[in-house]
XYZ file of N, CA, C and O in Angstrom:
860
model
N 109.008 115.733 105.665
C 110.547 115.430 105.408
C 110.970 115.520 103.859
O 110.392 115.008 103.100
N 112.276 116.208 104.115
C 112.796 116.303 102.728
C 113.565 115.144 102.174
O 113.818 114.024 103.060
N 113.312 115.082 100.608
C 114.069 113.822 100.104
C 114.906 114.309 98.917
O 115.120 115.554 98.664
N 115.912 113.310 98.665
C 116.880 113.394 97.601
C 116.248 112.697 96.236
O 116.034 111.715 96.282
N 116.175 113.782 95.156
C 115.565 113.061 93.965
C 116.711 113.493 92.995
O 117.379 114.358 92.817
N 116.745 112.368 92.040
C 117.561 112.602 90.664
C 116.658 112.419 89.555
O 115.868 111.551 89.409
N 116.638 113.403 88.596
C 115.795 113.427 87.648
C 116.777 113.074 86.491
O 117.671 114.086 86.152
N 116.625 111.961 85.575
C 117.624 111.763 84.462
C 116.734 111.697 83.021
O 115.820 111.249 82.882
N 117.075 113.139 82.372
C 116.343 113.179 81.042
C 115.561 114.394 81.428
O 114.627 114.327 82.371
N 115.705 115.566 80.922
C 115.140 116.812 81.295
C 114.366 117.390 80.179
O 114.692 118.800 79.871
N 113.212 116.902 79.543
C 112.522 117.573 78.536
C 111.220 118.239 79.392
O 111.451 118.589 80.484
N 110.180 118.247 78.713
C 109.234 119.038 79.370
C 108.533 118.374 80.653
O 108.587 118.915 81.759
N 108.615 116.882 80.284
C 108.003 116.072 81.533
C 109.229 116.324 82.662
O 108.738 116.492 83.788
N 110.530 116.066 82.350
C 111.315 116.081 83.416
C 111.649 117.562 84.043
O 111.524 117.668 85.259
N 111.378 118.524 83.206
C 111.516 119.890 84.070
C 110.178 120.192 84.902
O 110.413 120.767 85.937
N 108.950 119.516 84.385
C 107.915 119.832 85.317
C 108.005 119.124 86.583
O 107.450 119.661 87.739
N 108.725 117.913 86.628
C 108.991 117.479 87.871
C 109.989 118.140 88.728
O 109.641 118.100 89.859
N 111.098 118.026 88.181
C 112.361 118.919 88.854
C 111.714 120.246 89.594
O 112.178 120.348 90.624
N 111.187 121.228 88.748
C 110.524 122.435 89.118
C 109.758 122.340 90.433
O 109.800 123.317 91.401
N 108.817 121.385 90.112
C 107.855 121.068 91.431
C 108.575 120.611 92.510
O 108.097 121.157 93.543
N 109.385 119.658 92.523
C 109.913 119.232 93.573
C 110.760 120.304 94.389
O 110.848 120.341 95.436
N 111.522 121.137 93.491
C 112.330 122.091 94.142
C 111.330 123.173 94.893
O 111.824 123.520 95.911
N 110.384 123.493 94.477
C 109.242 124.216 94.815
C 108.974 123.787 96.484
O 108.717 124.757 97.508
N 109.011 122.458 96.712
C 108.612 122.005 98.163
C 109.799 122.033 98.664
O 109.698 121.490 99.876
N 110.947 122.561 98.322
C 112.280 122.465 99.129
C 113.003 121.079 99.066
O 113.777 121.066 100.059
N 112.597 120.478 98.424
C 113.464 119.149 98.241
C 114.847 119.285 97.344
O 115.107 120.099 96.685
N 115.948 118.242 97.640
C 117.175 118.369 97.073
C 117.057 117.746 95.763
O 116.563 116.264 95.630
N 117.388 118.465 94.538
C 117.117 117.798 93.222
C 118.466 117.800 92.482
O 118.787 118.942 91.980
N 118.803 116.658 91.732
C 119.890 116.542 90.858
C 119.239 116.408 89.603
O 118.566 115.312 89.296
N 119.470 117.093 88.555
C 119.250 116.971 87.083
C 120.292 116.445 86.230
O 121.519 116.830 86.351
N 120.189 115.320 85.703
C 121.084 114.683 84.835
C 120.622 114.819 83.026
O 119.303 114.222 82.873
N 121.377 115.283 82.194
C 120.927 115.165 80.738
C 122.295 115.560 80.260
O 122.984 116.118 80.585
N 122.292 115.014 79.076
C 123.272 115.041 78.005
C 123.607 116.264 77.039
O 124.433 116.562 76.767
N 122.195 117.091 77.256
C 122.196 118.421 76.692
C 122.680 119.477 77.516
O 122.106 119.856 78.405
N 123.921 120.095 77.083
C 124.578 121.032 77.834
C 123.788 122.314 77.976
O 123.403 123.003 78.916
N 122.754 122.771 76.997
C 121.796 124.009 77.078
C 120.937 123.919 78.151
O 120.610 124.629 78.666
N 120.138 122.325 78.127
C 119.430 122.139 78.978
C 119.830 122.160 80.437
O 119.271 122.896 81.463
N 120.967 121.609 80.756
C 121.648 121.646 82.057
C 121.840 123.109 82.544
O 121.564 123.688 83.534
N 122.394 124.136 81.520
C 122.391 125.330 81.889
C 121.100 126.158 82.316
O 121.138 126.966 83.060
N 120.076 125.829 81.668
C 118.993 126.379 81.630
C 118.126 125.648 82.894
O 117.862 126.748 83.809
N 118.264 124.661 83.276
C 117.448 123.987 84.723
C 118.640 124.359 85.972
O 117.902 124.185 87.043
N 119.671 124.579 85.747
C 120.624 124.626 86.657
C 120.155 126.000 87.693
O 120.812 126.099 88.891
N 119.496 126.834 86.958
C 118.941 128.077 87.796
C 117.946 127.619 88.780
O 117.656 128.419 89.937
N 116.976 126.551 88.738
C 116.259 126.328 89.900
C 116.279 124.993 90.511
O 115.335 124.599 91.322
N 117.328 124.151 89.994
C 117.436 122.858 90.832
C 118.793 123.026 91.823
O 119.494 124.020 91.517
N 118.981 121.964 92.561
C 119.910 121.861 93.535
C 121.260 121.796 92.607
O 122.325 122.453 92.750
N 121.325 120.576 91.693
C 122.480 120.583 91.138
C 121.986 120.134 89.803
O 120.935 119.336 89.394
N 122.592 120.381 88.591
C 122.699 119.836 87.368
C 124.066 119.641 86.558
O 124.746 120.409 86.487
N 123.827 118.292 85.993
C 125.180 117.774 85.378
C 125.094 117.325 84.179
O 123.793 116.317 83.938
N 125.848 117.659 83.236
C 125.662 117.100 81.820
C 126.383 115.671 82.062
O 127.471 115.477 82.218
N 125.620 114.526 81.556
C 126.020 113.239 81.755
C 125.299 112.362 80.660
O 124.122 112.773 80.457
N 126.176 111.309 80.195
C 125.228 110.262 79.294
C 124.361 109.439 80.519
O 125.316 108.540 81.274
N 123.283 109.432 80.279
C 122.484 108.418 81.377
C 122.640 106.895 81.412
O 122.481 106.276 82.030
N 123.394 106.573 80.060
C 123.494 105.030 79.799
C 124.988 104.933 80.163
O 125.349 103.728 79.984
N 125.800 105.810 80.712
C 127.334 105.394 81.315
C 127.136 105.031 82.687
O 127.041 106.037 83.661
N 127.226 103.848 83.040
C 127.245 103.322 84.401
C 128.200 103.686 85.313
O 128.164 104.290 86.528
N 129.425 103.986 84.775
C 130.514 104.753 85.745
C 130.390 105.882 85.934
O 130.622 106.414 87.074
N 129.699 106.653 85.334
C 129.293 108.007 85.318
C 128.389 108.202 86.242
O 128.430 109.098 87.324
N 127.411 107.515 86.257
C 126.233 107.579 87.293
C 126.716 107.040 88.811
O 126.264 107.734 89.675
N 127.442 105.994 88.746
C 128.121 105.543 89.773
C 129.027 106.795 90.610
O 128.806 106.771 91.891
N 130.015 107.472 89.768
C 130.670 108.704 90.416
C 129.957 109.562 90.948
O 130.154 110.297 91.668
N 128.764 109.688 90.377
C 127.937 110.711 90.798
C 127.100 110.524 92.116
O 126.829 111.320 92.832
N 126.958 109.302 92.415
C 126.574 108.688 93.612
C 125.118 108.510 93.621
O 124.496 108.718 94.612
N 124.694 107.913 92.281
C 123.245 107.693 92.198
C 122.550 106.767 93.276
O 121.435 107.243 93.543
N 123.411 106.077 93.832
C 122.693 105.117 94.880
C 122.341 105.782 96.134
O 121.608 105.390 96.862
N 122.814 107.123 96.444
C 122.719 107.822 97.575
C 121.122 108.617 97.608
O 120.889 109.260 98.506
N 120.471 108.651 96.368
C 119.221 109.445 96.115
C 117.997 108.263 96.589
O 118.151 107.056 96.353
N 116.820 109.122 97.193
C 115.970 108.346 97.619
C 115.001 107.857 96.315
O 114.409 106.718 96.427
N 115.146 108.857 95.534
C 114.227 108.160 94.335
C 114.916 108.785 92.852
O 115.140 110.102 93.105
N 114.681 108.047 92.128
C 115.163 108.550 90.636
C 113.831 108.533 89.807
O 113.068 107.176 89.416
N 113.922 109.572 89.004
C 112.892 109.537 88.130
C 113.413 109.552 86.647
O 114.145 110.711 86.456
N 113.122 108.467 85.634
C 113.716 108.407 84.478
C 112.746 109.012 83.415
O 112.023 108.398 83.135
N 113.126 110.202 82.977
C 112.027 110.820 81.936
C 112.838 111.194 80.740
O 112.727 112.039 79.919
N 113.534 110.233 80.240
C 114.420 110.093 79.192
C 113.343 110.283 77.993
O 112.166 109.509 78.008
N 113.226 111.043 76.749
C 112.367 110.916 75.855
C 112.095 109.995 75.052
O 111.814 108.744 75.447
N 112.429 109.964 73.701
C 112.252 109.089 72.493
C 113.144 107.898 72.723
O 112.995 106.792 71.963
N 114.222 108.043 73.123
C 115.344 106.918 73.230
C 114.854 105.802 74.152
O 115.312 105.871 75.297
N 114.039 104.885 73.810
C 113.795 103.756 74.524
C 114.677 102.917 75.145
O 114.824 102.438 76.200
N 115.851 102.895 74.219
C 116.977 101.783 74.836
C 117.921 102.747 76.104
O 118.029 102.116 76.909
N 117.916 103.885 76.012
C 118.546 104.821 77.035
C 117.814 104.540 78.310
O 118.297 104.737 79.460
N 116.336 104.858 77.931
C 115.288 104.713 79.273
C 115.746 103.609 80.015
O 115.518 103.675 81.109
N 115.681 102.305 79.390
C 115.788 101.167 79.852
C 117.100 100.952 80.595
O 117.293 100.425 81.834
N 118.027 101.288 80.004
C 119.267 101.202 80.481
C 119.497 102.361 81.804
O 120.211 101.795 82.866
N 118.847 103.165 81.777
C 119.063 104.246 83.050
C 118.387 103.657 84.025
O 118.632 103.473 85.224
N 117.335 102.795 83.799
C 116.415 102.406 84.786
C 117.163 101.229 85.648
O 117.147 100.984 86.661
N 117.774 100.249 84.501
C 118.344 99.045 85.055
C 119.630 99.490 86.047
O 119.707 98.866 87.048
N 120.357 100.606 85.576
C 121.516 101.021 86.211
C 120.976 101.678 87.541
O 121.585 101.317 88.670
N 120.033 102.583 87.548
C 119.549 102.890 88.929
C 119.133 102.000 90.103
O 119.606 101.780 91.174
N 118.408 100.835 89.473
C 118.013 99.770 90.261
C 119.097 98.979 90.712
O 119.215 98.441 91.916
N 120.009 98.733 89.810
C 121.202 97.790 90.064
C 122.163 98.599 91.348
O 122.900 97.986 92.015
N 122.051 99.995 91.215
C 122.808 100.756 92.143
C 122.153 100.794 93.635
O 122.735 101.495 94.540
N 121.038 100.293 93.362
C 120.374 100.148 94.720
C 119.352 101.559 95.356
O 119.106 101.915 96.322
N 119.048 102.156 94.059
C 117.884 103.347 94.303
C 116.720 102.739 94.823
O 116.229 101.961 94.299
N 116.233 103.250 95.941
C 114.895 102.560 96.602
C 113.747 102.793 95.883
O 113.049 101.489 95.533
N 113.510 103.858 95.010
C 112.312 103.747 94.214
C 112.689 104.587 92.809
O 113.384 105.499 92.866
N 112.327 103.921 91.741
C 112.605 104.298 90.518
C 111.220 104.375 89.795
O 110.552 103.466 89.413
N 111.128 105.618 89.397
C 109.954 105.909 88.649
C 110.217 106.046 87.125
O 110.982 107.152 86.716
N 109.715 105.400 86.092
C 110.177 105.748 84.763
C 109.077 105.992 83.628
O 108.019 105.454 83.775
N 109.191 106.919 82.984
C 108.306 107.305 81.729
C 108.248 106.245 80.641
O 109.531 106.019 80.368
N 107.094 106.016 80.282
C 107.128 104.908 79.215
C 106.534 105.655 77.944
O 105.578 106.501 78.138
N 106.892 105.407 76.686
C 106.312 105.660 75.387
C 105.037 104.990 74.983
O 104.068 105.256 74.497
N 104.888 103.557 75.331
C 103.774 102.699 75.045
C 103.972 101.664 76.196
O 104.634 101.484 77.006
N 102.836 100.741 75.797
C 102.553 99.753 76.745
C 103.708 98.529 76.727
O 104.008 98.055 77.913
N 104.386 98.325 75.737
C 105.584 97.424 75.513
C 106.551 97.762 76.364
O 107.343 97.218 77.035
N 106.814 99.104 76.078
C 107.985 99.908 76.955
C 107.792 99.747 78.373
O 108.519 99.495 79.245
N 106.574 99.896 78.842
C 106.262 99.701 80.282
C 106.381 98.565 80.835
O 106.842 98.319 81.976
N 106.214 97.411 80.176
C 106.362 96.110 80.266
C 107.595 95.756 80.719
O 108.157 95.288 81.697
N 108.545 96.266 79.957
C 110.062 95.900 79.765
C 110.621 96.973 81.144
O 111.149 96.394 81.773
N 110.080 97.895 81.453
C 110.463 98.736 82.531
C 110.145 98.217 83.936
O 110.848 98.140 84.877
N 108.778 97.502 83.959
C 108.450 96.709 85.067
C 109.553 95.632 85.284
O 109.669 95.240 86.139
N 109.610 94.744 84.184
C 110.537 93.486 84.376
C 111.959 93.675 84.564
O 112.333 92.990 85.299
N 112.337 94.831 84.242
C 113.649 95.334 84.972
C 113.667 96.075 86.264
O 115.021 96.378 86.615
N 112.749 95.978 86.886
C 112.564 96.576 88.256
C 112.192 97.828 88.521
O 111.918 98.512 89.596
N 111.747 98.499 87.569
C 111.043 100.082 87.868
C 109.867 99.714 88.741
O 109.096 98.687 88.794
N 109.731 100.719 89.712
C 108.677 100.589 91.010
C 107.626 101.209 90.494
O 106.301 100.661 91.014
N 107.409 102.180 89.597
C 106.397 102.707 88.921
C 106.536 103.155 87.555
O 107.737 103.822 87.232
N 105.721 102.997 86.766
C 105.818 103.495 85.430
C 104.729 104.663 84.794
O 103.602 104.316 85.133
N 105.011 105.744 84.443
C 104.021 106.638 83.946
C 104.123 107.108 82.332
O 104.969 106.708 81.753
N 102.978 107.412 81.968
C 102.933 107.480 80.517
C 102.773 109.384 80.335
O 102.177 110.064 81.194
N 103.571 109.818 79.532
C 103.112 111.153 79.277
C 101.954 111.835 78.815
O 101.149 111.037 78.162
N 101.676 112.663 79.457
C 100.404 113.436 79.500
C 100.476 114.836 79.965
O 101.358 115.120 80.325
N 99.553 115.488 79.639
C 99.686 117.124 79.962
C 99.709 117.183 81.296
O 98.979 116.669 82.314
N 100.691 117.810 82.052
C 100.664 118.158 83.445
C 101.180 117.086 84.254
O 101.097 117.235 85.543
N 101.424 115.724 83.540
C 101.777 114.816 84.506
C 102.969 114.689 85.397
O 102.997 114.317 86.485
N 104.229 115.599 84.930
C 105.060 115.921 85.569
C 105.048 116.469 86.945
O 105.356 116.195 88.086
N 104.066 117.586 86.880
C 103.546 118.348 88.287
C 102.666 117.294 89.019
O 103.087 117.354 90.192
N 101.843 116.456 88.375
C 100.966 115.585 89.333
C 101.927 114.504 89.890
O 101.572 114.220 90.931
N 102.978 114.182 89.039
C 103.745 112.956 89.932
C 104.610 113.549 90.891
O 104.614 112.949 92.192
N 105.126 114.766 90.703
C 106.049 115.490 91.871
C 105.297 115.726 93.001
O 105.686 115.245 94.224
N 103.824 116.066 93.031
C 103.091 116.221 94.136
C 102.707 115.154 94.961
O 102.672 114.667 96.329
N 102.260 113.888 94.091
C 102.087 112.533 94.671
C 103.350 111.861 95.439
O 103.410 111.139 96.529
N 104.730 112.372 94.790
C 105.977 111.606 95.600
C 106.289 112.349 96.908
O 106.850 111.611 97.736
N 105.966 113.400 97.115
C 106.169 114.111 98.349
C 105.218 114.493 99.151
O 105.325 114.913 100.444
N 104.105 114.037 99.042
C 102.788 114.076 99.996
C 102.322 112.684 100.120
O 101.394 112.364 99.263
N 102.632 111.909 101.020
C 102.196 110.543 101.206
C 100.606 110.590 101.383
O 100.016 109.468 101.019
N 99.780 111.541 101.996
C 98.793 111.544 102.086
C 97.707 111.840 100.984
O 96.534 111.783 100.991
N 98.200 112.262 99.827
C 97.550 112.696 98.923
C 97.475 111.549 97.868
O 98.453 110.944 97.515
N 96.214 111.300 97.340
C 95.883 110.256 96.692
C 95.715 110.568 95.122
O 96.110 109.812 94.070
N 95.610 111.895 94.994
C 95.507 112.554 93.469
C 95.672 113.763 93.452
O 95.279 114.432 94.589
N 96.058 114.460 92.477
C 96.330 115.881 92.413
C 96.057 116.378 91.097
O 96.912 115.828 90.085
N 95.449 117.318 90.879
C 94.783 117.784 89.622
C 95.138 119.507 89.145
O 94.306 119.921 90.126
N 95.776 119.593 88.427
C 96.205 121.054 88.388
C 95.028 121.658 87.592
O 95.042 121.650 86.335
N 94.156 122.511 87.930
C 93.267 122.954 87.183
C 93.835 124.131 86.403
O 93.470 124.484 85.071
N 94.452 125.094 87.101
C 95.113 126.223 86.526
C 96.268 126.570 87.213
O 96.815 125.555 87.939
N 97.191 127.278 87.052
C 98.474 127.467 87.613
C 98.388 127.748 89.103
O 99.154 127.224 89.962
N 97.292 128.332 89.429
C 97.107 128.470 90.865
C 95.930 127.791 91.652
O 95.731 128.085 92.870
N 95.225 127.296 90.871
C 94.015 126.227 91.543
C 93.916 125.152 91.110
O 94.167 124.385 90.111
N 93.990 124.104 92.202
C 94.030 122.945 92.046
C 92.851 121.978 93.016
O 91.990 122.676 93.680
N 92.814 120.571 92.451
C 92.006 119.609 93.295
C 92.798 118.733 93.823
O 93.631 118.059 93.263
N 92.562 118.223 95.000
C 93.435 117.163 95.641
C 92.327 116.319 96.345
O 91.412 116.776 96.954
N 92.786 115.175 96.445
C 92.045 114.039 97.122
C 92.977 113.307 97.959
O 94.113 112.886 97.922
N 92.403 113.147 99.191
C 93.301 112.613 100.424
C 92.301 111.757 101.275
O 91.089 111.824 101.188
N 93.085 110.809 102.169
C 92.194 110.195 102.776
C 92.408 110.786 104.160
O 93.277 111.574 104.667
N 90.950 110.791 104.804
C 90.730 111.359 105.901
C 91.790 111.173 106.852
O 91.857 109.931 107.542
N 92.492 112.300 107.529
C 93.502 112.034 108.748
C 92.696 111.476 110.013
O 91.402 111.556 110.072
N 93.427 110.679 110.777
C 92.935 110.115 112.189
C 92.167 111.175 112.797
O 91.088 110.847 113.443
N 92.793 112.110 113.103
C 92.017 113.384 114.089
C 90.634 113.831 113.680
O 90.075 114.931 114.196
N 90.520 113.508 112.215
C 89.402 114.275 111.538
C 88.143 113.138 111.769
O 86.886 113.624 111.621
N 88.265 111.787 112.005
C 87.350 110.859 112.086
C 86.374 111.272 113.219
O 86.658 111.733 114.257
N 85.059 111.146 113.009
C 83.782 111.260 113.698
C 83.591 112.506 114.116
O 83.010 113.094 115.112
N 84.379 113.531 113.278
C 84.080 114.890 113.525
C 83.182 115.374 112.260
O 83.192 114.914 111.175
N 82.361 116.494 112.646
C 81.646 117.148 111.582
C 82.566 118.154 110.710
O 83.421 118.639 111.365
N 82.171 118.306 109.615
C 82.774 119.164 108.728
C 82.929 120.684 109.352
O 83.664 121.572 109.418
N 81.646 120.847 109.915
C 81.738 122.242 110.830
C 82.661 122.403 111.707
O 83.187 123.532 112.001
N 83.041 121.230 112.432
C 83.991 121.441 113.648
C 85.348 121.432 113.248
O 86.141 121.930 113.938
N 85.627 120.965 112.042
C 86.768 120.901 111.538
C 87.225 122.488 110.892
O 88.407 122.924 110.790
N 86.133 123.063 110.593
C 86.752 124.671 110.073
C 87.920 124.826 109.022
O 88.562 125.674 109.246
N 87.560 123.737 108.216
C 88.752 123.698 106.935
C 88.839 125.017 106.103
O 89.835 125.469 105.947
N 87.766 125.888 105.954
C 87.689 127.127 105.056
C 88.395 127.856 105.880
O 89.385 128.585 105.206
N 88.170 128.173 106.963
C 88.978 129.312 107.934
C 90.516 128.801 108.044
O 91.219 129.618 108.252
N 90.736 127.297 108.591
C 92.269 127.041 108.781
C 92.741 127.086 107.796
O 94.006 127.344 107.588
N 92.382 126.611 106.470
C 93.184 126.345 105.204
C 92.699 127.009 103.886
O 93.648 126.964 103.219
N 91.669 127.958 104.225
C 91.005 128.301 102.809
C 90.866 127.471 101.889
O 90.908 127.599 100.477
N 90.169 126.282 102.154
C 89.903 125.334 101.156
C 88.364 124.830 101.398
O 87.942 125.128 102.493
N 87.732 124.205 100.308
C 86.631 123.603 100.490
C 86.416 122.320 100.216
O 87.044 121.623 99.220
N 85.632 121.562 101.069
C 85.239 120.031 100.553
C 84.336 120.110 99.324
O 83.186 120.605 99.456
N 84.454 119.462 98.310
C 83.565 119.341 97.243
C 82.987 118.181 97.116
O 81.751 117.731 96.536
N 83.432 117.037 97.912
C 82.814 115.430 97.721
C 83.691 114.745 98.829
O 84.719 115.063 99.222
N 82.944 113.914 99.190
C 83.376 112.928 100.417
C 82.921 111.374 99.485
O 81.910 111.219 99.542
N 84.129 110.263 99.513
C 83.663 109.013 98.845
C 83.871 108.235 100.190
O 84.754 108.323 101.116
N 82.719 107.604 100.486
C 82.492 106.633 101.549
C 82.189 105.524 101.122
O 81.049 104.838 100.679
N 83.362 104.316 100.796
C 83.304 103.162 100.155
C 82.741 103.171 98.669
O 83.503 104.253 98.032
N 81.623 102.786 98.223
C 81.341 102.918 96.979
C 80.209 104.004 96.654
O 79.980 104.463 95.570
N 79.897 104.601 97.778
C 79.236 106.043 97.869
C 79.970 107.389 97.561
O 81.194 107.367 98.299
N 79.522 108.146 96.961
C 80.057 109.502 96.759
C 79.015 110.637 97.301
O 77.862 110.797 96.731
N 79.355 111.400 98.270
C 78.698 112.566 98.889
C 79.070 113.780 98.135
O 80.068 114.275 98.380
N 78.008 114.175 97.288
C 78.597 115.522 96.474
C 78.120 116.738 97.359
O 76.868 116.785 97.607
N 78.941 117.822 97.156
C 78.774 119.143 98.058
C 77.931 118.672 99.658
O 76.948 118.882 99.851
N 78.759 117.912 100.338
C 78.546 117.499 101.673
C 77.783 118.705 102.627
O 78.332 119.761 102.451
N 77.155 118.225 103.400
C 76.817 119.686 104.260
C 77.724 119.903 105.619
O 78.707 118.920 105.624
N 77.512 120.699 106.193
C 78.363 121.284 107.332
C 78.290 120.145 108.257
O 79.251 119.669 108.916
N 76.994 119.457 108.743
C 76.924 118.435 109.511
C 77.428 117.000 109.209
O 76.969 116.258 109.965
N 77.883 116.935 107.926
C 78.300 115.551 107.411
C 79.405 114.934 108.420
O 80.315 115.772 108.880
N 79.445 114.007 108.981
C 80.524 113.030 109.775
C 81.435 112.501 108.871
O 81.181 111.754 108.256
N 82.658 112.833 109.305
C 83.830 112.075 108.642
C 83.975 110.827 109.145
O 84.153 110.635 110.597
N 84.089 109.560 108.516
C 84.125 108.275 108.991
C 85.624 107.975 108.447
O 86.151 108.393 107.487
N 86.361 106.696 109.412
C 87.277 106.132 108.974
C 87.446 105.610 107.675
O 86.249 104.929 107.241
N 88.473 105.772 106.970
C 88.550 105.454 105.529
C 87.806 106.384 104.412
O 87.934 106.066 103.190
N 87.091 107.469 104.805
C 86.583 108.436 103.760
C 87.723 109.184 103.130
O 88.650 109.171 103.570
N 87.412 109.282 101.838
C 88.464 110.047 100.939
C 87.763 111.404 100.427
O 86.553 111.495 100.319
N 88.370 112.494 100.967
C 88.048 113.668 100.986
C 88.343 114.416 99.515
O 89.699 114.257 99.471
N 87.744 115.230 99.069
C 87.969 115.906 97.827
C 87.763 117.485 98.034
O 86.841 117.803 98.241
N 89.221 118.148 97.650
C 89.111 119.489 98.010
C 89.307 120.261 96.604
O 90.104 119.809 95.998
N 88.886 121.374 96.719
C 89.374 122.240 95.594
C 89.928 123.767 96.570
O 89.546 124.167 97.382
N 90.835 124.285 95.991
C 91.523 125.577 96.530
C 92.711 125.883 95.732
O 93.288 125.403 94.560
N 93.317 127.196 96.056
C 94.493 127.521 95.494
C 95.500 126.630 96.106
O 95.524 126.027 97.273
N 96.773 126.727 95.293
C 98.077 126.005 95.474
C 98.426 126.024 96.819
O 98.906 125.288 97.637
N 98.912 127.369 97.449
C 99.166 127.676 98.727
C 98.409 127.159 99.829
O 99.078 126.556 100.727
N 97.276 127.371 99.845
C 96.218 126.608 100.853
C 96.448 125.061 100.943
O 96.218 124.616 101.679
N 96.482 124.352 99.836
C 96.374 123.014 99.600
C 97.600 122.554 100.145
O 97.734 121.493 100.930
N 98.903 123.209 99.999
C 99.777 122.837 100.545
C 99.853 122.916 101.846
O 100.866 122.012 102.706
N 99.301 123.822 102.501
C 99.348 123.861 104.129
C 98.493 122.450 104.499
O 99.064 121.793 105.439
N 97.459 122.239 103.700
C 96.818 121.110 104.139
C 97.602 119.734 104.075
O 97.838 118.826 104.708
N 98.490 119.543 102.989
C 99.211 118.456 102.828
C 100.496 118.462 103.879
O 101.201 117.424 103.992
N 101.203 119.576 104.461
C 101.958 119.509 105.439
C 101.479 118.775 106.775
O 101.998 118.265 107.635
């Protein structure tokens, strides 16, 4: 199901989020006060607008309340980050995800209504985007540009079936490298391993193959 995202602030983190969301076919609006950045990102997002993220009237006129998810990825300006988060929540955006610089910043963001707070780290933008658009994915780790590890909860129609019956390698081109069953972890499970309700499966594979699994 396609969603509408607004990314406020488009540094490295924001660009990572916006690009990945667009690759999944979602509608993405990027807002930033830097005209050069807007011109650059406009090539790969649905819309890109130069605007001050702390200007409440401007955000209202853009129709921010109509977006499913707002990602506040403003850089070092903590005050602007807080104000943009507050405006997004007051305007009725259902889910607001904000980037924090430190623990104190994170606490403030949660206090004013942020639904999720993330901290900058390598490739975090890409991991966040994947987790937002694929509800069955519990974690997503990019090993290289084309090779990833994905952790998902076993779908209902896989329960009580052996790995050999599912033929995941043939169907999706992916391999199960581990199965979590409660506190136990089965490393390199056998073809005869049976999937149980609540199992967490960890896959490794190329990007395109894993996306077929997520669909």
